[in-house]
Short mmCIF file of C-alpha atoms in Angstrom, two decimals:
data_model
loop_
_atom_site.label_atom_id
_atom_site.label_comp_id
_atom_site.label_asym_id
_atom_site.label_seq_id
_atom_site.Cartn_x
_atom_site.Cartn_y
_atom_site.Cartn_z
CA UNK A 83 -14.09 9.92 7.62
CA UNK A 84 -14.78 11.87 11.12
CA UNK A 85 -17.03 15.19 10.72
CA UNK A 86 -14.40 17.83 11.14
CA UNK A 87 -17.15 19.61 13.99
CA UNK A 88 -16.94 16.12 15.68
CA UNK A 89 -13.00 16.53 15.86
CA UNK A 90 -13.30 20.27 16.90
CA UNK A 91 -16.20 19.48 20.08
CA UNK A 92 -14.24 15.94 20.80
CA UNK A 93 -10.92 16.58 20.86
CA UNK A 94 -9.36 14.47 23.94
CA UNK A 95 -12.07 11.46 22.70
CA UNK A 96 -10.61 11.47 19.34
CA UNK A 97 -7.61 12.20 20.90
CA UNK A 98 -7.38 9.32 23.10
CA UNK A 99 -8.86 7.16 20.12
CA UNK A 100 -6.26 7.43 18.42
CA UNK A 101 -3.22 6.91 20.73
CA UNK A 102 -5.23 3.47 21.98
CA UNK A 103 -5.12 2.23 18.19
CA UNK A 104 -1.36 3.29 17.96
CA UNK A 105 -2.26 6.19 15.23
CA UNK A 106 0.50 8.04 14.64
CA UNK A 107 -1.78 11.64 13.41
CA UNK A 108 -0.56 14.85 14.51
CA UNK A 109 -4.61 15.91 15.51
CA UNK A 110 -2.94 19.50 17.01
CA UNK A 111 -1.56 20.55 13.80
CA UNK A 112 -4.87 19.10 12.01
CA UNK A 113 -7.09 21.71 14.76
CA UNK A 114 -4.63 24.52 14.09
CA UNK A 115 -5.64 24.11 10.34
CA UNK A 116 -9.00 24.22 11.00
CA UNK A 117 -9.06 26.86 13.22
CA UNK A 118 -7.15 29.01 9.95
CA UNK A 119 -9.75 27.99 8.22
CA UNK A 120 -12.45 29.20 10.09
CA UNK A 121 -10.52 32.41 10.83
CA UNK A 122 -10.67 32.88 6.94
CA UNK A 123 -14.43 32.07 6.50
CA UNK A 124 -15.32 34.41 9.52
CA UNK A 125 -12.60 37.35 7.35
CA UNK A 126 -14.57 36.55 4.21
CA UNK A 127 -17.85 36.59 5.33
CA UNK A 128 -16.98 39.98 7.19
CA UNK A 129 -15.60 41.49 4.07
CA UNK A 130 -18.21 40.52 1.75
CA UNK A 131 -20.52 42.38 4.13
CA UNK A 132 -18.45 45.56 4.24
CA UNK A 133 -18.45 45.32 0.31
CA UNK A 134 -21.98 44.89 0.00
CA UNK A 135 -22.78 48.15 2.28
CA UNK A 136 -20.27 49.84 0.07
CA UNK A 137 -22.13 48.92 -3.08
CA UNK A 138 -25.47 49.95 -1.30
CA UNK A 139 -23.70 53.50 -0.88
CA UNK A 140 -22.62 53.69 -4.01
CA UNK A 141 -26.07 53.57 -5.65
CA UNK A 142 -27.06 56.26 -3.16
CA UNK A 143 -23.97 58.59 -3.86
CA UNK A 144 -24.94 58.36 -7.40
CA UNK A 145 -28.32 59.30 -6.69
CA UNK A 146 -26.99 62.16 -4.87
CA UNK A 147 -24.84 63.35 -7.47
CA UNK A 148 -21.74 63.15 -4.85
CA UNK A 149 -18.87 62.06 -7.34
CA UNK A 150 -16.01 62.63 -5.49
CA UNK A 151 -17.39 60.33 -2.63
CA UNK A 152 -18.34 58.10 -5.24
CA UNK A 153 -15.26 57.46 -6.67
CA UNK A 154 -13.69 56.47 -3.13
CA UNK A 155 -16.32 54.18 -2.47
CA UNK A 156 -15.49 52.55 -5.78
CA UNK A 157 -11.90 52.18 -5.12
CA UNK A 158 -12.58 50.77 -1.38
CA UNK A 159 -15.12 48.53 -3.04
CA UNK A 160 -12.32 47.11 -5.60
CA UNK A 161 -9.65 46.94 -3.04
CA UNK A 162 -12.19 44.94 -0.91
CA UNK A 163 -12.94 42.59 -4.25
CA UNK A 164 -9.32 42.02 -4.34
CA UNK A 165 -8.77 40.99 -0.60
CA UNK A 166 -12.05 38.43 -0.35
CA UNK A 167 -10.56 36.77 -3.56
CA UNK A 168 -7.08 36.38 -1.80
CA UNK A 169 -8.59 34.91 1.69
CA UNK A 170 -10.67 32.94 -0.68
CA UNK A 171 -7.81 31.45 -2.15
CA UNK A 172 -5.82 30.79 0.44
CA UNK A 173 -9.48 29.06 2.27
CA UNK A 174 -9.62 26.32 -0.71
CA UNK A 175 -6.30 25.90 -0.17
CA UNK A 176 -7.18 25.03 3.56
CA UNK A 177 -10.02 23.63 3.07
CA UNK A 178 -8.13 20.74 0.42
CA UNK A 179 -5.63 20.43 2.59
CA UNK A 180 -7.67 19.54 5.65
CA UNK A 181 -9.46 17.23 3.09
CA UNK A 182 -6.69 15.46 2.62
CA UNK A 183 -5.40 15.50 6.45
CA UNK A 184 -9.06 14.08 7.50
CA UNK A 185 -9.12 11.07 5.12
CA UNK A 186 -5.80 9.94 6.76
CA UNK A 187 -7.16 10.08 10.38
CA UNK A 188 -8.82 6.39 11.37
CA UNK A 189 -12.56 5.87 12.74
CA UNK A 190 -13.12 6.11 16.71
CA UNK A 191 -13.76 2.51 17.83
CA UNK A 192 -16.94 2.15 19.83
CA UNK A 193 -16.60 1.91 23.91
CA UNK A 194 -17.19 -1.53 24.09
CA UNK A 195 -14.29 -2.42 21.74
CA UNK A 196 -11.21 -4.28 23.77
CA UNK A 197 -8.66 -1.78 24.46
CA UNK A 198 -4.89 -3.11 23.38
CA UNK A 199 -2.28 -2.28 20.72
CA UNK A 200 -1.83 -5.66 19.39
CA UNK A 201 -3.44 -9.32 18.17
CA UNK A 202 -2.69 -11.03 21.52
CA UNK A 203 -5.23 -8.50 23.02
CA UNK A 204 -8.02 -9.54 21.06
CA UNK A 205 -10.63 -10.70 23.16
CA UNK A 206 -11.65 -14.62 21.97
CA UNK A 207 -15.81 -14.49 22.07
CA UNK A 208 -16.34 -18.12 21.57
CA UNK A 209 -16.03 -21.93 19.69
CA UNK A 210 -17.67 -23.49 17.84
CA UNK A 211 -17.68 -26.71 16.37
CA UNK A 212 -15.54 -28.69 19.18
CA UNK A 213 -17.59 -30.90 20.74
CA UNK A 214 -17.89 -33.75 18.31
CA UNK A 215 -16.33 -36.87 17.39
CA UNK A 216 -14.52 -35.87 14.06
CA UNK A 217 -11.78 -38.33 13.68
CA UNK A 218 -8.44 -37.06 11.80
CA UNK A 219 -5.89 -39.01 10.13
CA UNK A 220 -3.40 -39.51 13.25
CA UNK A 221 -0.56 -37.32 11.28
CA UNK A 222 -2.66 -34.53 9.16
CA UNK A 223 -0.60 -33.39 5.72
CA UNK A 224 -1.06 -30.32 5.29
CA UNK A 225 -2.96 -28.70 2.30
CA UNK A 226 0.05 -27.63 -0.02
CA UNK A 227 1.57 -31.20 0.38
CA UNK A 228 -1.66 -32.75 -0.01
CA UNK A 229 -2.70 -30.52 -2.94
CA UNK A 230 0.47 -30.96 -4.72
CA UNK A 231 -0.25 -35.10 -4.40
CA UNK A 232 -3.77 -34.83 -5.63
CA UNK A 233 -2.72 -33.13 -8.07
CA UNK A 234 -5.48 -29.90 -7.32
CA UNK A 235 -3.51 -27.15 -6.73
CA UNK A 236 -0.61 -26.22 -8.65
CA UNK A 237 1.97 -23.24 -7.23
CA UNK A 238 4.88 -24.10 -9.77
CA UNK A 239 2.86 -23.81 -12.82
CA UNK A 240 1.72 -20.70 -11.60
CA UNK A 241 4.86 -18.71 -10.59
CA UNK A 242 5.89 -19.71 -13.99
CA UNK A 243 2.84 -17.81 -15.64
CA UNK A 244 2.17 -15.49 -13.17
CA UNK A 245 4.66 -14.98 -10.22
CA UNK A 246 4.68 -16.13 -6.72
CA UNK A 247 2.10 -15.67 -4.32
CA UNK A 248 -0.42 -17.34 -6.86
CA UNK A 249 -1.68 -20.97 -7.81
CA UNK A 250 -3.51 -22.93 -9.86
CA UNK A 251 -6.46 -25.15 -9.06
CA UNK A 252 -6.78 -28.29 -11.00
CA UNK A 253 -9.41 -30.75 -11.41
CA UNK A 254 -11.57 -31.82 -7.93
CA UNK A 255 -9.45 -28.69 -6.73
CA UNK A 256 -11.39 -26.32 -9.20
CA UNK A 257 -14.61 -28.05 -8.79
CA UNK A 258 -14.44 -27.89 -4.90
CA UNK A 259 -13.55 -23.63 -5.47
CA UNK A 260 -16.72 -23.06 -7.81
CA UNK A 261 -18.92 -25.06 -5.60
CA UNK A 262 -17.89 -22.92 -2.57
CA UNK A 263 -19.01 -20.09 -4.24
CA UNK A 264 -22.42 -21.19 -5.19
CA UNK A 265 -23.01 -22.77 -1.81
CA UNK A 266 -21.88 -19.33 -0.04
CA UNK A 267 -24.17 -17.52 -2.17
CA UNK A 268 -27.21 -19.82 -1.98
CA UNK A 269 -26.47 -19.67 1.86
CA UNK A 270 -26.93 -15.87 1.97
CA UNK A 271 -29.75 -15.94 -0.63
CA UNK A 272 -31.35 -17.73 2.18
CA UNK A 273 -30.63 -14.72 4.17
CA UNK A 274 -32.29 -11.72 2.41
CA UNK A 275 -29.50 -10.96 0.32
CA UNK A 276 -29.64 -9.76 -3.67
CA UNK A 277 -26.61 -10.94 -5.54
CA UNK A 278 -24.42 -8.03 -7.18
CA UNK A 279 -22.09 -8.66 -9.85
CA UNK A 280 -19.30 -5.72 -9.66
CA UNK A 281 -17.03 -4.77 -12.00
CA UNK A 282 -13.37 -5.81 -11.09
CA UNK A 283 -11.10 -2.63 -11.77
CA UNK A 284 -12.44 0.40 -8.85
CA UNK A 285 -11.50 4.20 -9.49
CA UNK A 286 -8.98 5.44 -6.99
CA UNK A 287 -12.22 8.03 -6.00
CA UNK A 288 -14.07 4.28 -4.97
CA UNK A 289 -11.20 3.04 -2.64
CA UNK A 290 -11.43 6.10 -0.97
CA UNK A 291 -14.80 5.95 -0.20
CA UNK A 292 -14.24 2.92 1.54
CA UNK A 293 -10.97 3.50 3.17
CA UNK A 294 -8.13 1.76 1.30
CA UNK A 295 -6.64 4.99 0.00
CA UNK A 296 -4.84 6.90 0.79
CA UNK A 297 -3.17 4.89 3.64
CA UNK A 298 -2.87 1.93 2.07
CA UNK A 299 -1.99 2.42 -1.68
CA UNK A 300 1.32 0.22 -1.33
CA UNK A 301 -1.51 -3.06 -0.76
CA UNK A 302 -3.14 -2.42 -3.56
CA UNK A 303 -2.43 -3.70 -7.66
CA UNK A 304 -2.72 -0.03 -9.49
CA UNK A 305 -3.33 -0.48 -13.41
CA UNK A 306 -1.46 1.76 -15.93
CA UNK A 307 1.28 3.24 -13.11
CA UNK A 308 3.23 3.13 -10.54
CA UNK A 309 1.92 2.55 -6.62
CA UNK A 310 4.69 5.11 -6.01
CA UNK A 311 3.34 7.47 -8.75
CA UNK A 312 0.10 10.73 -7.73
CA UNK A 313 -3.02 9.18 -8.64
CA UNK A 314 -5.82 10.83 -10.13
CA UNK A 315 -9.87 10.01 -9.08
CA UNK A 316 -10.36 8.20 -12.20
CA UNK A 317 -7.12 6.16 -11.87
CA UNK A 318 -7.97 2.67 -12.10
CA UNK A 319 -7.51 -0.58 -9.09
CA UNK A 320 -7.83 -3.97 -9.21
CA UNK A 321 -10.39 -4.66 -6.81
CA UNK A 322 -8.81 -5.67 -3.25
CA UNK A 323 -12.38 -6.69 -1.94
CA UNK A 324 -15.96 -6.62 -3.78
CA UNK A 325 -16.17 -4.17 -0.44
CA UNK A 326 -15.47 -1.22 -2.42
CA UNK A 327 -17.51 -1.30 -5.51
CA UNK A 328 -20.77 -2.49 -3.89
CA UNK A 329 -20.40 -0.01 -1.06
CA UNK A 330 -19.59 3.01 -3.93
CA UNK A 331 -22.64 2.29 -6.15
CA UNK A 332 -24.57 4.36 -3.94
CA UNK A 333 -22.02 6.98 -3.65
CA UNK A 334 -23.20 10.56 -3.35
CA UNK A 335 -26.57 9.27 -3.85
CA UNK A 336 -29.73 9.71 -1.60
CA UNK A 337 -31.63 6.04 0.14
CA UNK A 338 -34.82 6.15 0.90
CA UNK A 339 -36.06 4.74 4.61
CA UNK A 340 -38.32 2.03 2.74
CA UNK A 341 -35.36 0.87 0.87
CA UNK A 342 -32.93 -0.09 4.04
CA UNK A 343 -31.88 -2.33 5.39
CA UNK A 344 -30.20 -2.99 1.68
CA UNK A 345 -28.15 -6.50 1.84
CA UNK A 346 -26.02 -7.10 -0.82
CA UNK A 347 -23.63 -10.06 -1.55
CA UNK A 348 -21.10 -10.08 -4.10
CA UNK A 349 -18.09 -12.37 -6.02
CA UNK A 350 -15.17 -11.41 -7.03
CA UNK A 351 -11.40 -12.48 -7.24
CA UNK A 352 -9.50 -9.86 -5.04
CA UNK A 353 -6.52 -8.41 -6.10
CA UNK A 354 -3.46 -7.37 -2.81
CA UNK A 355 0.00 -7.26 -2.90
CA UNK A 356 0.17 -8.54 1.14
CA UNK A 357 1.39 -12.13 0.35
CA UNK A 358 3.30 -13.67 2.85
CA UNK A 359 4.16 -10.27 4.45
CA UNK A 360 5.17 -12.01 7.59
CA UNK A 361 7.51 -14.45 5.20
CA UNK A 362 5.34 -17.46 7.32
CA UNK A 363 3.67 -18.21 4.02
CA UNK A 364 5.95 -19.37 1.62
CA UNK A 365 3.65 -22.25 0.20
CA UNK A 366 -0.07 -23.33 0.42
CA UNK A 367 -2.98 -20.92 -0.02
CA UNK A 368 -3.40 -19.59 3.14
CA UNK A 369 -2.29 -15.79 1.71
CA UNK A 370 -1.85 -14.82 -1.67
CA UNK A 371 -2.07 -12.54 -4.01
CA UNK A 372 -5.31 -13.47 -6.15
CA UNK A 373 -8.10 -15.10 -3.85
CA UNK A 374 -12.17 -15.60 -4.39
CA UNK A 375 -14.78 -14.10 -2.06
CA UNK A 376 -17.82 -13.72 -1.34
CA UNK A 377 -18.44 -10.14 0.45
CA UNK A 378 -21.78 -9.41 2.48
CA UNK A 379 -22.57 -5.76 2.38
CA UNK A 380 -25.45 -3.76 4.05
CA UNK A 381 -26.72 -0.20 4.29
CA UNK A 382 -28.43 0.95 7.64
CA UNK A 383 -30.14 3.51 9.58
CA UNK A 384 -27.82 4.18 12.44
CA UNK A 385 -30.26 3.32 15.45
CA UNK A 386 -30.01 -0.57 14.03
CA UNK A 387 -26.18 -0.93 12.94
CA UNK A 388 -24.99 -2.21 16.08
CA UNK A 389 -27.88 -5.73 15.89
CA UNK A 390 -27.30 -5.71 12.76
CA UNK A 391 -23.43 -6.46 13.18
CA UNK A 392 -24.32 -9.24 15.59
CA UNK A 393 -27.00 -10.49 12.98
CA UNK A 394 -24.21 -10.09 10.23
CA UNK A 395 -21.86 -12.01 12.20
CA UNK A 396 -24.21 -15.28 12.17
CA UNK A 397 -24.81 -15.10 8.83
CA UNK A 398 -21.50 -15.15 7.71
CA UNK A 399 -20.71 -18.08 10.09
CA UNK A 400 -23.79 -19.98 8.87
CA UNK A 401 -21.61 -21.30 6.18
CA UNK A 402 -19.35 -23.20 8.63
CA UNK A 403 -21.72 -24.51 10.99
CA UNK A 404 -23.35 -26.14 7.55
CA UNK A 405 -20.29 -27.49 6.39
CA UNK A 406 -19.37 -28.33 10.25
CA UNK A 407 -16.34 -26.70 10.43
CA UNK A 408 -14.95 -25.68 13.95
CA UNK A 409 -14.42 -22.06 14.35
CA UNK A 410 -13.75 -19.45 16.68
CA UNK A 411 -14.70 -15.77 17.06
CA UNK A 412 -12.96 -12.65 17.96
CA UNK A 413 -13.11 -9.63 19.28
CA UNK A 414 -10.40 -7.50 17.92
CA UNK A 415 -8.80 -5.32 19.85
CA UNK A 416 -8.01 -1.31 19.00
CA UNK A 417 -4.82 -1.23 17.75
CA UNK A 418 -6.48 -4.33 15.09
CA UNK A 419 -9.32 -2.76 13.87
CA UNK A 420 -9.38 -1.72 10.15
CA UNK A 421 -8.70 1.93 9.68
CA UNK A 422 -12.25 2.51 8.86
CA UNK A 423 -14.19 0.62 11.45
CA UNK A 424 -15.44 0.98 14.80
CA UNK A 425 -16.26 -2.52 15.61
CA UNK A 426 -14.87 -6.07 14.38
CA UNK A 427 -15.32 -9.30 14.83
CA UNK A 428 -13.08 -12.14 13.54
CA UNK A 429 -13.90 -15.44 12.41
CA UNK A 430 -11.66 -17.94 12.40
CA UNK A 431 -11.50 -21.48 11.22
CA UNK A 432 -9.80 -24.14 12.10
CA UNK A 433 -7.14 -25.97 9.90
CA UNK A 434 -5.18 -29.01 11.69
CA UNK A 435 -2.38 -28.96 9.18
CA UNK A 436 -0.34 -26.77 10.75
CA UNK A 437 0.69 -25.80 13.95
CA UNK A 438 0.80 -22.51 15.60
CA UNK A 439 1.66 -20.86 19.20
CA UNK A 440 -1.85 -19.78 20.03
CA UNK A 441 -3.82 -22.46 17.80
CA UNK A 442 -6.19 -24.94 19.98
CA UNK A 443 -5.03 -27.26 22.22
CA UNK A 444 -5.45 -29.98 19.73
CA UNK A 445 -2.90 -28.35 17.24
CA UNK A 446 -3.73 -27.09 14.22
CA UNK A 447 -3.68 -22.88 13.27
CA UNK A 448 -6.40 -20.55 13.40
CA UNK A 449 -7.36 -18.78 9.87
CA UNK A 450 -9.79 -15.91 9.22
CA UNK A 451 -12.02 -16.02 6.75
CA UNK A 452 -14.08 -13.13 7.47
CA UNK A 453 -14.24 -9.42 9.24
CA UNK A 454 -17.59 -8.71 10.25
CA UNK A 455 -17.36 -4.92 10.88
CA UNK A 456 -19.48 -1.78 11.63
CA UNK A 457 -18.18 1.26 10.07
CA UNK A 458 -20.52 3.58 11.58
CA UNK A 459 -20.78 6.52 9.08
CA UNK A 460 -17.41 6.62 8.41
CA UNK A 461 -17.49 5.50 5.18
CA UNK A 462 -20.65 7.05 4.48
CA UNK A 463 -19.15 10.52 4.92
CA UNK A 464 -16.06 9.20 2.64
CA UNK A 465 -18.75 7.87 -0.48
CA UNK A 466 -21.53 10.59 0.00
CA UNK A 467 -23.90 7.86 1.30
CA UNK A 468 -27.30 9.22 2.67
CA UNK A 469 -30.86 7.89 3.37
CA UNK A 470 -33.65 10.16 3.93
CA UNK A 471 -35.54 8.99 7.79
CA UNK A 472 -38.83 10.76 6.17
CA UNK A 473 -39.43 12.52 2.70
CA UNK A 474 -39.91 16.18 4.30
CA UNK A 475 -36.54 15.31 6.53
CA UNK A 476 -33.29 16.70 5.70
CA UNK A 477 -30.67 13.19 4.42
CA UNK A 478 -28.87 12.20 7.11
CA UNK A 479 -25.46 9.66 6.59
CA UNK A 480 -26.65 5.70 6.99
CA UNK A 481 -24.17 3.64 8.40
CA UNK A 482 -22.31 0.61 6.51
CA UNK A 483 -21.26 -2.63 7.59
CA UNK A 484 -19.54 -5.90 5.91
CA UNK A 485 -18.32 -9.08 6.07
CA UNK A 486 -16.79 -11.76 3.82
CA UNK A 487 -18.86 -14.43 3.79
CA UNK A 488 -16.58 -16.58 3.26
CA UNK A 489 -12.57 -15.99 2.03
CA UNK A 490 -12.89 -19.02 0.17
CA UNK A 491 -9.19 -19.96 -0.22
CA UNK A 492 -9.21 -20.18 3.22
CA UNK A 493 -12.31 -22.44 3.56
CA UNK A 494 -10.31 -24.97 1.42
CA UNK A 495 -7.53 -24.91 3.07
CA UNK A 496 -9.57 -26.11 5.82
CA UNK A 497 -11.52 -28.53 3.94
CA UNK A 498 -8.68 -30.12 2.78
CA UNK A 499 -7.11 -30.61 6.36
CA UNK A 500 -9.92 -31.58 8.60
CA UNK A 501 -12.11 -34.03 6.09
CA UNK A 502 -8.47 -35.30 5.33
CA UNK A 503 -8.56 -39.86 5.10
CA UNK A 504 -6.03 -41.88 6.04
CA UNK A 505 -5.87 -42.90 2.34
CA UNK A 506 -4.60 -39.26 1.23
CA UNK A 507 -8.10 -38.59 -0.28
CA UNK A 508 -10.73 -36.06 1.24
CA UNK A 509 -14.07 -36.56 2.03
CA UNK A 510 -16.00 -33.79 0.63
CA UNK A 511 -18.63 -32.29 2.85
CA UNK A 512 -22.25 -32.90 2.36
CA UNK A 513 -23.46 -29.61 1.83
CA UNK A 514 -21.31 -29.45 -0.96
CA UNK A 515 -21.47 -32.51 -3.09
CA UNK A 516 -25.09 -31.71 -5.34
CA UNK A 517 -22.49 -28.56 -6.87
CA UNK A 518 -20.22 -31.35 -7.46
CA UNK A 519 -22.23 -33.48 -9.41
CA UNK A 520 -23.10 -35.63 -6.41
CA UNK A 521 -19.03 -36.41 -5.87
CA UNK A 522 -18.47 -37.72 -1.88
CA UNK A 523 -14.72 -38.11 -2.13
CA UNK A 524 -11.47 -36.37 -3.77
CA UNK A 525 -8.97 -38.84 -4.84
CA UNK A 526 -6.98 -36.34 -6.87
CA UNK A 527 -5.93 -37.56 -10.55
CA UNK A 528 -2.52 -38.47 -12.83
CA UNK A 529 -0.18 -35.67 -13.11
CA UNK A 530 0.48 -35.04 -16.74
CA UNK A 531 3.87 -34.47 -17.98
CA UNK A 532 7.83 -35.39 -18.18
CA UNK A 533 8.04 -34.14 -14.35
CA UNK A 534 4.98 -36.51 -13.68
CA UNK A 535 7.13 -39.16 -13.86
CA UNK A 536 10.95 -37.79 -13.61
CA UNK A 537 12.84 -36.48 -16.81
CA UNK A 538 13.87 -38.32 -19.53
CA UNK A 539 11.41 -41.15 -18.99
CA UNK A 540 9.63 -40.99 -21.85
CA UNK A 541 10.55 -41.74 -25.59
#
């Protein structure tokens, strides 16, 4: 969240912040809150100096024997009491309700962020990955027909278990998934990171700390109630991204200099209720409900955050220039940045399957697979999270950044489309065949079943 002084000394910045992401926060009201509030501290602070002369007199009135003026002071001093307790009051009222107000208002993008409302104003960085001599089938399938041939990734089976937005992966399909996940992490091993294993479910206090509540409760998969329903801090989440636990186990605790920069990479399935939002995604992968990741996050002092997001960046697209997978990167724009972050960059990989308006010129559709993003101390402030620069120094708020690295579903999709044969099998990258026991090709395997074959077939 913003420091409430910063708001107060800033006000046009913030002000201006917010109309170039398309923020629609009343800041005036928030300032005329504030400025309440600080009218009650100043009435408190003045009153419980006027009772604390009065109890000074007092002990001198007694001293003097002067009763009558004794008694007076007395009564002032309880009719004082009585008034600091009811501007007290009415402060922690203030104060929770500016609490609240703050968490809802977004992080101030840094200057050299792309100014624009919306995704066509996102500034494209570069590509990667173009200049070879890749050969593709000459009419790509894409990888929900393809899947549902080979026979790797099932979407009926799983709306009949589960619902719709989910899937099954079978076989080769399930093999290729788990060795995307070891690769990633091996990758970022590589790269200075220590592996953390979170737990799944996140307090509602967590995905605050990070930015998904309060604003966006209605993405989220709540356990034991309602989305619609007041939440509690303890109120459990399924985890949307690994994101939020790893960036809370430090919360309201105190980093030493020595021990930053701290990377951390973490698995996890990831829980949202976003599928096919735009109703484009009716089948395929591409955006679901349940999807594996592997999230990159590190804790800096704020002098280095701003390499460090260009470092973070190439780390997280080490894993396609290994597995040779043409990208692109963006800039995103400010109406497109997360709520909590002041700088993004998009990754995007290519998938020829399918085509889109803006996609390359040699067809195909752009995915992301990662948001590699500085939050400043935005989150930090949120989550309590402080280093201390020297051991005599007052703690100061680090900065956090992150990146997935990668959205795996996404990675397969892409897999599945660009290494595609003309046979209908797929060659599987080199990079990943030793996690699949040294396997070079997917050629999918017998469905199993009376629908395998068409009902009634068999006796």
């Amino acid at each position: 969240m913003l420091d409430r002084t910063y708001i107060r000394e800033n006000t046009e910045e913030v002000r201006d912040a917010l109309e170039n992401r398309g923020a629609d926060v009343d800041i005036d009201e928030f300032l005329e809150l504030d400025e309440r509030w600080r009218e009650l501290k100043a009435r408190g602070d003045d009153l419980r100096h006027d009772r604390n002369q009065i109890t000074k007199k007092i002990g001198q009135l007694v001293a003097d024997g002067k009763d009558e003026e004794r008694e007076e002071a007395i009564k002032k001093s309880r009719e004082l009491k009585a008034e600091i307790e009811e501007v007290e009051e009415e402060g922690v009222e203030l104060e929770e309700e500016l609490r609240e107000r703050i968490l809802e208002i977004p992080q101030v993008p840094h200057e050299s962020v792309p100014l624009g409302l919306e995704e066509r104003h996102n500034v494209e960085d570069r590509r990667w990955g173009f200049d070879g001599d890749h050969d593709l089938p000459e009419e790509v399938t894409p990888h929900y027909e393809l899947g549902e041939e080979l026979d790797i990734i099932d979407e009926e089976r799983a709306a009949k278990t589960t619902g719709a937005g989910f899937y099954f992966l079978k076989g080769e399909g399930a093999q290729l998934e788990h060795a995307l996940i070891q690769f990633m992490m091996d990758v970022h091993r590589e790269q200075g990171y220590v592996d953390v294993f979170p737990p799944v479910p996140v307090k509602s206090s967590a995905m605050q700390g990070t930015g998904q509540l309060p604003k966006f409760a209605d993405d989220a998969y709540r356990l034991g109630g309602s989305n619609e329903e007041a939440y509690d801090d303890d109120d459990l989440w399924l985890c949307p991204t690994a994101e939020v636990p790893v960036t809370n186990m430090y919360a309201d605790e105190i980093l030493l200099d020595d021990d930053l920069p701290l990377k951390h990479q973490a698995y996890t399935p990831n829980f949202r209720r976003e599928a096919g939002e735009h109703g484009t995604e009716t089948r395929g992968i591409v955006r679901v409900h349940q999807f594996n990741k592997v999230e990159l996050v590190n804790f800096v002092e704020p002098e280095d955050s701003y390499d460090r997001l260009e470092d973070l960046l190439d780390e997280a697209e080490e894993v396609l220039r290994r597995l040779d997978l043409p990208y692109r990167i963006l800039e995103l724009c400010t109406g497109d940045l997360t709520f909590a972050s002041a700088k993004t960059y998009d990754i995007e990989v290519w998938a020829p399957g399918d085509d889109m308006d803006d996609g390359p010129e040699d067809g195909g559709r752009w995915l992301e697979v990662s948001s590699a993003s500085n939050f400043e101390d935005f989150q930090a402030r949120r989550a309590g999270l402080r280093y201390r620069p020297e051991r005599h120094e007052s703690a100061e708020y680090l900065h956090t950044l992150n990146a997935s690295g990668l959205a795996i579903p996404r990675v397969m999709v892409a897999i599945l489309e660009y290494y595609q044969n003309e046979d209908g099998t797929v060659t599987i990258p080199e990079p990943l065949r030793p996690y699949m026991g040294g396997k070079a090709v997917i050629e999918g395997h017998e469905k199993v079943g009376e629908s395998a074959l068409g009902a009634g077939e068999r006796e």
